XYZ file of C-alpha atoms in Angstrom:
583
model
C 58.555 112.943 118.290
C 59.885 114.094 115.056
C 63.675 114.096 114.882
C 65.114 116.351 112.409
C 68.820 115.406 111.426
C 70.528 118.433 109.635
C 74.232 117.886 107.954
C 77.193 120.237 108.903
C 78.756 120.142 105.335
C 76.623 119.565 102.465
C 77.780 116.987 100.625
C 78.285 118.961 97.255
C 78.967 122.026 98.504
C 75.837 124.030 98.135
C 75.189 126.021 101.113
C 72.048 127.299 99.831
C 70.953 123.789 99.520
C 71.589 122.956 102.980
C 69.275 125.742 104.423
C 66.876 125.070 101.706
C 66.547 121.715 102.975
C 66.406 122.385 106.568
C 63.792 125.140 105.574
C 61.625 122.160 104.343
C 61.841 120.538 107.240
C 61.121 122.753 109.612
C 58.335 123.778 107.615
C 57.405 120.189 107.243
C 57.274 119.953 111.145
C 55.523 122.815 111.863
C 52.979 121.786 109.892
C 52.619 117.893 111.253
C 52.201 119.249 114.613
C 49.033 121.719 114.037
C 47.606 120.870 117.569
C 50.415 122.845 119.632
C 48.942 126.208 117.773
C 45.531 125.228 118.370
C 43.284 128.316 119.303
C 45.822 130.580 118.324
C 47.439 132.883 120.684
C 46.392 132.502 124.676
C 44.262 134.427 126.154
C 45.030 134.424 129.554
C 45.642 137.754 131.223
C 49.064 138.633 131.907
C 50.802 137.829 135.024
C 51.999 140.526 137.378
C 55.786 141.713 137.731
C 57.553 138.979 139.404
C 59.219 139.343 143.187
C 62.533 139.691 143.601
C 64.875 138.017 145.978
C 68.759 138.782 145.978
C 70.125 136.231 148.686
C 74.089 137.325 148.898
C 76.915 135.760 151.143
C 80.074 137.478 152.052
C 83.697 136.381 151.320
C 82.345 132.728 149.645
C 84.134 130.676 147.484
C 82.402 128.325 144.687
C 84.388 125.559 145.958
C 82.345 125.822 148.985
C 79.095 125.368 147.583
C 79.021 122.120 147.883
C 78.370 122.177 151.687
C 75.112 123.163 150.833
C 72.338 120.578 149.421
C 69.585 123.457 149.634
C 71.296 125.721 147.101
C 72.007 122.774 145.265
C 68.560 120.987 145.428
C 66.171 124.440 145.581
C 68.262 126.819 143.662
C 70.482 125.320 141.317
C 68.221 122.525 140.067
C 65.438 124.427 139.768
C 67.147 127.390 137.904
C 70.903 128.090 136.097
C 74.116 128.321 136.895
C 76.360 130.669 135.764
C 80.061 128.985 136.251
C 82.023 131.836 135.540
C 80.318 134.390 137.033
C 83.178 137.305 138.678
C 83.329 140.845 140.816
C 84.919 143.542 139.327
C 86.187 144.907 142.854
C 86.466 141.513 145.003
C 85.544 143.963 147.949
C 82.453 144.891 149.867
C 81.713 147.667 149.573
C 82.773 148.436 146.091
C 80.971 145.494 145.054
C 77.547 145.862 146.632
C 77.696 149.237 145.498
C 77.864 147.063 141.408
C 75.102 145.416 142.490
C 73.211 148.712 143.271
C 74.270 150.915 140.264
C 75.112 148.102 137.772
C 78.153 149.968 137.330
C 82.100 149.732 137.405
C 83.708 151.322 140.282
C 84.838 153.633 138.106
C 81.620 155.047 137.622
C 79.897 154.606 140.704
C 82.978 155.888 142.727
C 83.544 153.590 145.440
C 86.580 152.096 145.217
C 87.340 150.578 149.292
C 85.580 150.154 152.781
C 85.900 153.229 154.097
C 86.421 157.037 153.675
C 87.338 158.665 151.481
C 87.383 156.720 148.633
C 84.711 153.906 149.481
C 82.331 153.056 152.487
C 78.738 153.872 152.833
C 78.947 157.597 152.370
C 80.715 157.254 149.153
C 77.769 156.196 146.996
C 75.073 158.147 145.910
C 71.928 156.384 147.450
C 69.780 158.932 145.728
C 69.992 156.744 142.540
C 70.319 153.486 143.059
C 68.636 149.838 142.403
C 66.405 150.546 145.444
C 65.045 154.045 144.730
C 64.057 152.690 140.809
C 62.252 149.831 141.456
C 59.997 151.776 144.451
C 59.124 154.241 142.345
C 57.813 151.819 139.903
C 55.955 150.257 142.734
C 57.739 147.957 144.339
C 57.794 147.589 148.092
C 61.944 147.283 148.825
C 63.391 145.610 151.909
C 66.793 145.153 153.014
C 67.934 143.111 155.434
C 71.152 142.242 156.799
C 74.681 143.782 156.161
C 74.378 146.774 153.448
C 77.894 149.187 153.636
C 81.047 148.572 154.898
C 80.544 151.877 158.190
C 76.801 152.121 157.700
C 75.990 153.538 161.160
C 79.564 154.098 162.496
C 80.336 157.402 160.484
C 79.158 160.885 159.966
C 75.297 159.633 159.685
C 73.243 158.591 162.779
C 72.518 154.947 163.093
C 69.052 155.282 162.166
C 69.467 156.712 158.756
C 67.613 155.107 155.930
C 68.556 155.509 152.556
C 66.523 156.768 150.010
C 64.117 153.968 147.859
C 63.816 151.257 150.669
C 60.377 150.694 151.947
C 61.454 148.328 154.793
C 64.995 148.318 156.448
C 66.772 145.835 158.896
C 69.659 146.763 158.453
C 72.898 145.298 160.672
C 75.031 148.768 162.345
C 78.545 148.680 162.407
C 80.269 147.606 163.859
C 78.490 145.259 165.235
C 77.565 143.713 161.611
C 80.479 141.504 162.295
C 79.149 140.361 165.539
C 77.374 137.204 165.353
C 75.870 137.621 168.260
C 75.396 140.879 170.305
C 74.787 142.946 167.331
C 72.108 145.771 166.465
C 69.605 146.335 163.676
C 68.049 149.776 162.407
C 64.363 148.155 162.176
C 62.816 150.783 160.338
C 64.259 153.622 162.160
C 65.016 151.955 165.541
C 67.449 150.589 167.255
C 67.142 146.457 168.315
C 70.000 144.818 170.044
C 69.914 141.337 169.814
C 72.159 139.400 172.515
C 73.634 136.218 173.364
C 71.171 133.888 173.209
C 71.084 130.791 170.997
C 68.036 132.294 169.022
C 69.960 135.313 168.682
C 72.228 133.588 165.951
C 72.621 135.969 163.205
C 71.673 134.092 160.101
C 68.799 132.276 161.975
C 67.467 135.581 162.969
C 67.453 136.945 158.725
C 66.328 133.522 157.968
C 63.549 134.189 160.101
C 63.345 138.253 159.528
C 63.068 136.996 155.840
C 60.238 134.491 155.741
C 58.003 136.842 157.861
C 58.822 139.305 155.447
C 57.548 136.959 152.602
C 54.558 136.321 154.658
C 53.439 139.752 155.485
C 54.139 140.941 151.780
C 52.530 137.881 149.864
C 49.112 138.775 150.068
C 49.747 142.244 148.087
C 48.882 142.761 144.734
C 52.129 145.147 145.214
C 55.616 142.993 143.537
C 58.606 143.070 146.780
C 62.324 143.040 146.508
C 63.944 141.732 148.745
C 68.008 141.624 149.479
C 68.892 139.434 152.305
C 72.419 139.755 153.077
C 74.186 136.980 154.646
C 77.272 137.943 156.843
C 78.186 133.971 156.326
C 81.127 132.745 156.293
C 83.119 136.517 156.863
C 84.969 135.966 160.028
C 83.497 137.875 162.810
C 82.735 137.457 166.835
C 82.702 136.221 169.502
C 85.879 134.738 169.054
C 86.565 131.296 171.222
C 88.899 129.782 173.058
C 89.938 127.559 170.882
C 89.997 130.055 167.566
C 93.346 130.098 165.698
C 95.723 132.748 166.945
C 96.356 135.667 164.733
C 93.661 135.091 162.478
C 89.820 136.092 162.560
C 86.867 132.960 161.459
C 83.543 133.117 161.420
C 81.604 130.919 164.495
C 79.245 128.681 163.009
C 75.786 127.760 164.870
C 76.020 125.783 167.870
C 74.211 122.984 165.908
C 76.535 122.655 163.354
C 80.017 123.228 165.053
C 82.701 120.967 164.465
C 80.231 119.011 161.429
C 83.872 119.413 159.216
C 86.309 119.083 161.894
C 88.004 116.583 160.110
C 87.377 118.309 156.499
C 90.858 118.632 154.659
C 92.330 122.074 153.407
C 91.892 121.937 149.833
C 95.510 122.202 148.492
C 95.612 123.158 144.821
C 98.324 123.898 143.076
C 99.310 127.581 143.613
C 98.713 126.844 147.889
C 101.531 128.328 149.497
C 103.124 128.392 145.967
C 106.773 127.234 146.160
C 108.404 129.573 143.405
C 106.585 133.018 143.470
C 109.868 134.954 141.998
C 107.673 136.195 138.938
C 105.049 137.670 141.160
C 104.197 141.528 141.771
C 106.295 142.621 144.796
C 103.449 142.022 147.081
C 103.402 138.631 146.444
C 107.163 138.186 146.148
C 107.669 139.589 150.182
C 105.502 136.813 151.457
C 107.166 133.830 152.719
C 106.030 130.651 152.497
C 103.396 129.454 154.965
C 104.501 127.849 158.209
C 102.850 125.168 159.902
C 101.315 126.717 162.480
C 99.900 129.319 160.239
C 99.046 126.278 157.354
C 96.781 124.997 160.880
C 94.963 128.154 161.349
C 94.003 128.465 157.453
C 92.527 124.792 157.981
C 90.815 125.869 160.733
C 89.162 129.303 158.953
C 88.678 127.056 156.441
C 86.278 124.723 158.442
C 84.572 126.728 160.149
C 83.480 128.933 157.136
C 82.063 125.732 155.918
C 79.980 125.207 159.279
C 79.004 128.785 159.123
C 77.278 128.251 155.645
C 75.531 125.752 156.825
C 73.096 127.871 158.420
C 72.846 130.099 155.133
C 72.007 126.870 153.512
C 68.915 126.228 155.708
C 67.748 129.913 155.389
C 67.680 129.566 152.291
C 65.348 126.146 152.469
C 63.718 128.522 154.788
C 62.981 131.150 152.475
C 61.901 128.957 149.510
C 59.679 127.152 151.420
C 57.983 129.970 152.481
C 57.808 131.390 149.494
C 56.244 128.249 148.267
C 53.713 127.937 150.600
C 52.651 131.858 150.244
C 51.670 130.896 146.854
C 54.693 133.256 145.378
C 57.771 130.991 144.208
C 56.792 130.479 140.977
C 56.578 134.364 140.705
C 59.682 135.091 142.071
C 63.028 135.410 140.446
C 65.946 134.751 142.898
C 69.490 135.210 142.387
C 71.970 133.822 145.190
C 75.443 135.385 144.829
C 78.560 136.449 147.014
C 80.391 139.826 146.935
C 83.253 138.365 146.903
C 85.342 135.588 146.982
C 88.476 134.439 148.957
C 91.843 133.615 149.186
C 92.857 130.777 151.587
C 96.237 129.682 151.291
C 96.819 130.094 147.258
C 99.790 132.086 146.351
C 101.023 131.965 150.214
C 98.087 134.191 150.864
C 96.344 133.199 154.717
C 92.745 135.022 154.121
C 92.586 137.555 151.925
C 90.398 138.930 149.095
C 90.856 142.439 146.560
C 93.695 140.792 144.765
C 92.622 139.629 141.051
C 93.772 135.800 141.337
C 90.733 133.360 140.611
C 89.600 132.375 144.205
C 89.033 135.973 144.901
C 86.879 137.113 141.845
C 85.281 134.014 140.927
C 81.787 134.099 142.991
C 79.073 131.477 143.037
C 75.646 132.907 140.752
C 72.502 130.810 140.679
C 69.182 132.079 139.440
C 65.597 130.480 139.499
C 62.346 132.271 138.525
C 60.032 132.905 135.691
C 61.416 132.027 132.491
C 64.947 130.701 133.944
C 65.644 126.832 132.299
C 66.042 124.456 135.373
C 69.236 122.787 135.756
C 71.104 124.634 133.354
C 74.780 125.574 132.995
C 76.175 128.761 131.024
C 80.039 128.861 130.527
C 79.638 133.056 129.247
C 81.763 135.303 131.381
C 79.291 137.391 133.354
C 79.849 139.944 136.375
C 78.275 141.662 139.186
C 77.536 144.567 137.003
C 75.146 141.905 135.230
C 72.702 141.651 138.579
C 71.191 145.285 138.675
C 70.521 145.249 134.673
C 69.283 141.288 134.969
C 66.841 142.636 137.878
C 65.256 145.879 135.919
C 65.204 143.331 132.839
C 62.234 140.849 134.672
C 60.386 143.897 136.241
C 60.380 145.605 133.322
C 61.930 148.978 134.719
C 64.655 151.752 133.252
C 67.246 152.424 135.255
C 68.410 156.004 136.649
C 72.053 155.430 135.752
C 73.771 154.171 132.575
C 74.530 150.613 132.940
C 77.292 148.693 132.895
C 76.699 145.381 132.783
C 73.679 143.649 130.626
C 70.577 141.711 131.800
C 71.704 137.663 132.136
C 68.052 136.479 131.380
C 68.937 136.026 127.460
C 71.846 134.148 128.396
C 70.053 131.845 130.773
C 66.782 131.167 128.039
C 68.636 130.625 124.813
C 71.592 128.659 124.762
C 72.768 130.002 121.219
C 73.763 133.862 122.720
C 77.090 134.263 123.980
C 78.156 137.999 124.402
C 82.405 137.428 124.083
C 83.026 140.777 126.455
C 86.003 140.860 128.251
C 85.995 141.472 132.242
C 87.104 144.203 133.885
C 89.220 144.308 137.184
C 89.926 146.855 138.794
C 90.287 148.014 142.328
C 93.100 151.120 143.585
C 96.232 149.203 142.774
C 95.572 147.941 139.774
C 93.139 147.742 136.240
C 92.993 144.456 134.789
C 90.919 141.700 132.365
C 89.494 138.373 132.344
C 88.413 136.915 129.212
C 87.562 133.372 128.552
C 91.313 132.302 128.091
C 93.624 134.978 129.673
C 93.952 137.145 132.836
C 95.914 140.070 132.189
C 96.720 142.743 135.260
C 98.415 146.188 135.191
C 99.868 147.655 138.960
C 99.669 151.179 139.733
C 103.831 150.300 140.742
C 104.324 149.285 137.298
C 104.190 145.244 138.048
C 102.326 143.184 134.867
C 100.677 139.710 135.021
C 99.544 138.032 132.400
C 98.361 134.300 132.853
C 97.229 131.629 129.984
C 94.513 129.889 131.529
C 93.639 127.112 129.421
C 96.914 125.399 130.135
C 97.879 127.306 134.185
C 94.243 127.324 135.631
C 95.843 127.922 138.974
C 97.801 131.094 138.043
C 101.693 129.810 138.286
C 103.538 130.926 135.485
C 103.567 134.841 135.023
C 103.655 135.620 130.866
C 104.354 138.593 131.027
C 107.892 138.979 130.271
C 107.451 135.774 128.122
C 108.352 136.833 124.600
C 105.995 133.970 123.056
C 102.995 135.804 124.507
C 103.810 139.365 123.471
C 101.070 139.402 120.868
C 98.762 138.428 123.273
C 100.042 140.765 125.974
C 99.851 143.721 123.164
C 96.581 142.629 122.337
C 94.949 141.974 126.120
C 96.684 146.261 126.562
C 95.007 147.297 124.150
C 91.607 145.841 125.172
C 92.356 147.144 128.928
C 93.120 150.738 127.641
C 89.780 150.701 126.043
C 87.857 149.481 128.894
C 89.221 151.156 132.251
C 87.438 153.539 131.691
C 84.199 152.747 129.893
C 80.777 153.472 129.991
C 77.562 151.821 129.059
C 77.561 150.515 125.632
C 81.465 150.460 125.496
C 81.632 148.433 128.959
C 79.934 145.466 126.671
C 81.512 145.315 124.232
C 82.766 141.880 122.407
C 84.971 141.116 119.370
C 85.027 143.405 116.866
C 83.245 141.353 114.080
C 79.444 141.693 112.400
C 77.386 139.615 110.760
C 77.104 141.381 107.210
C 74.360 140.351 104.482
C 74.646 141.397 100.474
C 73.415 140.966 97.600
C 73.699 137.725 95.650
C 76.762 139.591 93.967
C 78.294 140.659 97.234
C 78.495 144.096 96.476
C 75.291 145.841 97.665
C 74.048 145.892 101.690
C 70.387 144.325 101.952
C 68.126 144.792 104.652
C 65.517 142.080 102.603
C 66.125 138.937 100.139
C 64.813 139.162 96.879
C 66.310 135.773 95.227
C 68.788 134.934 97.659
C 71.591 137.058 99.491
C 74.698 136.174 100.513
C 75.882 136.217 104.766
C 79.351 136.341 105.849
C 81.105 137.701 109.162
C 83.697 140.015 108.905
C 86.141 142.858 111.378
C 89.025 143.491 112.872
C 89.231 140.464 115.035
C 88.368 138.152 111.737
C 91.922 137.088 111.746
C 91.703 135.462 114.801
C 88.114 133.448 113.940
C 88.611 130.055 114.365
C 84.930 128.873 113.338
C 81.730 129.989 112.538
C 78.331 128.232 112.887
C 75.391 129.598 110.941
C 71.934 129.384 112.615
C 68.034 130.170 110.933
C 66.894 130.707 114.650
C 67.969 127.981 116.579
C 68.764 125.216 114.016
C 72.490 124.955 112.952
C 72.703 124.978 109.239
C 76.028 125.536 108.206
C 80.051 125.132 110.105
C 82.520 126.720 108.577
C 86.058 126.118 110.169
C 88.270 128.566 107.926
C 87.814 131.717 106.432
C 85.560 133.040 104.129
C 82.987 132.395 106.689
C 80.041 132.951 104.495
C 76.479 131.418 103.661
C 73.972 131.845 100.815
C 70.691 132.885 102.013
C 67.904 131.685 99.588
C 64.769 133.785 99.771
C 62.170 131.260 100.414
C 64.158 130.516 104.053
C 63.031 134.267 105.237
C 59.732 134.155 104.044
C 57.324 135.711 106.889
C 60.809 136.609 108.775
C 63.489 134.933 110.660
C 66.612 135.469 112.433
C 70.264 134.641 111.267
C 72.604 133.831 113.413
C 76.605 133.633 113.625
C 78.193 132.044 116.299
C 82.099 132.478 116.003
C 84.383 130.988 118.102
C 87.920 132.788 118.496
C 91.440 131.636 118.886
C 91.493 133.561 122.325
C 89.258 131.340 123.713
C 86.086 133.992 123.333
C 82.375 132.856 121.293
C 80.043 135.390 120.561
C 76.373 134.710 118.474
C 76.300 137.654 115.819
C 72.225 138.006 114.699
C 70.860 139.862 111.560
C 66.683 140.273 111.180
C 65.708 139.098 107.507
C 62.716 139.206 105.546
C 61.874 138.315 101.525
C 61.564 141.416 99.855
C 57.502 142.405 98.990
């Protein structure tokens, strides 16, 4: 192993004599190691589109992951993590319906659970995730929990929306039933009762791997979306349930496993001063024993209940495995949501915008994805429709919001710096790297510094020490609430120019040499830049002018510059210019 050693700061100050030097020795390495290109490019025929396999929860925290060894073990260590991955709308419906359209609710229009403004007859299943990938040829199944009143409004229970090849679908309302509930298999009706078997999540777990089974031998790529109703609360409730507050009963084999697992109590739980709160916050008193008990309790029992989620998903990879198909198959395990369980004297909530609620686990594995990766980039539900169209190589019927998360996952140098958007009926709001900044329909403001109040305790929005940054985070909001596409991704406003050695003329090639620098609006707030050939740093530059000379015999053949600023505000984004030497 060669190990090539490249300084931050030259010495003497050259810049082009840093990148002519790590041009040499890149060169130089290349050329030492001729038996990795040996027989030139491969031959081998190209592999088919990969499966897909969306495996989603409901209502689950990150902090709960750790119950579960299987997502750890199969999933995360085999694939990425994305630690800041968030919903837009930390709500069902609104946010399955992201995950379908790879839009904003603003665009997709479905805002709530039910009529008029959200439920399952408020999106248009005529263009969705589904109906795209079928008509490139894939064979679609669903299984489990799709809309918030899917079978209990205008439509008959046996509907099936357009674009899904196979449907299992759970009918409400018995989709909150974990036992005694019904399924629309295909068109009919199956109750399932009481039995043990009957469990809900062992019956998808099951319902899934057949699934795998029956489709593996195809030439024909599936998707597949198994959704989990784990850990939402739902029946039959017991005896010994909480009073006054709904939890979800685990699998006989695995009740009371954490009956002695503490409450987590960060921070903001059952936050003592909540005076600079929107009113809805400010009305709730503090929590009182009894109803501190029954969050404890919820709070085990959703554990238990993943616990079963954890083995269908050991379940599914196995099978998947021994069909032949795992290394073809890209799976992403999400929630579509998260929850609230005591934080900001809040029992069991989700919709508002504080961090438990729109902070949602997001693991992928599959062709191409680095194994036991982290990425730190903000990313959101709109990300999962545009990620999945991205690996099967399919264009989408709607403009997309969000971007495809495969680039972030392969190469460690792109950051994208976008702000997220929050929004739900009450309220339009952003989460960047550093800052969380909410507007209320009543005219309440939040505005939270993250780096030093993770757990969302001091409100700075009336604070006059933040009203640059409260001016600043409006303006960004204003410009985003009601984007579109392009304009839903966008990051700082800053580009990655290259001149002439002069600095005067715009060059698309490098005769001699050429001259890089960033510049934009948002330059005032660049903290540092790092200048990359590719993937190998050449140049930091902590203060302005953030600039680099480019000499021509580093772009010989072609190669990609590369800016990565870092902002004050806590946001990084890789800026990326295509050179050549001019013929």
């Amino acid at each position: 192993m060669i190990a090539l050693k490249i300084p931050l700061r030259p010495r003497n100050g050259s810049r082009a004599l840093v990148l002519a030097v790590a041009l040499a020795a890149a060169l130089g390495l290349a050329a030492a190691a001729p038996e990795l290109i040996e027989g030139g490019p491969s031959r081998a025929a190209a592999k088919p589109r990969p499966n897909i396999i969306v495996l989603e929860t409901d209502d689950q925290t990150v902090e709960s992951l750790r119950v579960m060894p299987n997502v750890r073990d199969l999933l995360a260590r085999q694939g990425t993590t994305f630690v800041n991955s968030f919903v837009s709308d930390s709500l069902s419906s609104p946010s399955r319906s992201t995950l379908l359209t790879g839009q904003y609710a603003h665009n997709h229009g479905v805002w709530t659970n039910s009529p008029p403004n959200g439920g399952y007859g408020k999106l248009d299943h005529t263009n969705t995730l589904a109906v795209w990938l079928e008509r490139a040829g894939y064979h679609t199944a669903l299984l489990g929990k799709y809309l918030n009143g899917y079978g209990a409004g205008g439509a008959p229970a046996t509907e099936i929306p357009p674009g899904w090849s196979e449907w299992h679908a759970s009918v409400d309302p018995s989709t909150y039933n974990y036992w005694d509930y019904t399924l629309n298999e295909d068109g009919a009706l199956v109750h399932f009762g009481d039995a043990t078997a009957d469990y809900q999540t062992d019956v998808y777990a099951q319902k899934a791997s057949d699934i795998i089974g029956r489709l593996a031998p195809s030439e024909e790529p599936f998707f597949l979306w198994v959704a989990f109703l784990a850990p939402h609360s739902g029946g039959p409730k017991r005896a010994d349930d909480p009073p006054n507050m709904a939890t979800p009963p685990p699998a006989p084999r695995h009740r009371g496993r954490f009956a002695s697992e503490p409450l987590p109590t960060p921070p903001s739980f059952d936050e003592a001063d909540v005076s600079d709160k929107p009113r809805g916050i400010r009305n709730r008193p503090l929590l009182s024993p009894d109803r501190v008990s029954a969050i404890r309790e919820n709070y085990r029992q959703r554990l238990e209940s993943l616990l079963a989620v954890d083995e269908a998903v050991a379940t599914i990879v196995n099978r998947l495995k021994a069909t032949g198909e795992l290394d073809n198959t890209l799976i992403i395990f999400t929630s579509d949501n998260g929850f609230l369980q005591g934080e900001h004297r809040i029992p069991s909530e989700k919709v508002l915008p504080y961090e438990p609620s729109i902070r949602v686990p997001l693991i992928l594995r599959g062709p191409g994805v680095p194994h036991n990766r982290t990425v730190d980039d903000l990313v959101a539900n709109v990300d999962l429709a545009p990620t999945m169209l991205a690996a099967a190589g399919v264009k989408p019927g709607r403009v997309l919001d969000g971007t495809s998360l495969l680039p972030l996952a392969r190469d460690p140098l792109v950051e994208l710096g976008r702000d997220v958007l929050l929004e739900t009926p009450s309220y339009a709001g952003l989460r960047t790297p550093r800052y969380k900044y909410v507007e209320y329909v009543n005219g309440d403001r939040e505005l939270y510094d993250l780096a030093v109040d993770p757990y969302e305790l001091t409100n700075r929005a009336a604070d006059k020490q933040y009203a640059v940054v409260r001016r600043e985070l409006a303006r960004r909001l204003a410009a985003l609430r009601h984007c579109a596409g392009p304009s839903c991704r966008r990051g700082p406003r800053l580009r990655l120019e290259v001149t002439a050695s002069n600095g005067r003329t715009r060059v698309t090639c490098v005769r001699s040499s050429a001259r890089a620098f960033v510049d934009g609006l948002d330059l005032p707030v660049a903290g540092e830049v790092r200048f990359y050939l590719g993937s190998t740093q050449l140049f930091l530059d902590e203060k302005p002018p953030f600039r680099l000379t480019v000499p021509r015999s580093a772009v010989e053949g072609g190669a990609k510059l590369r800016a990565r600023v870092s902002l004050s505000d806590g946001r990084r984004v890789t800026l990326g210019r295509s050179l050549r030497a001019c013929a």
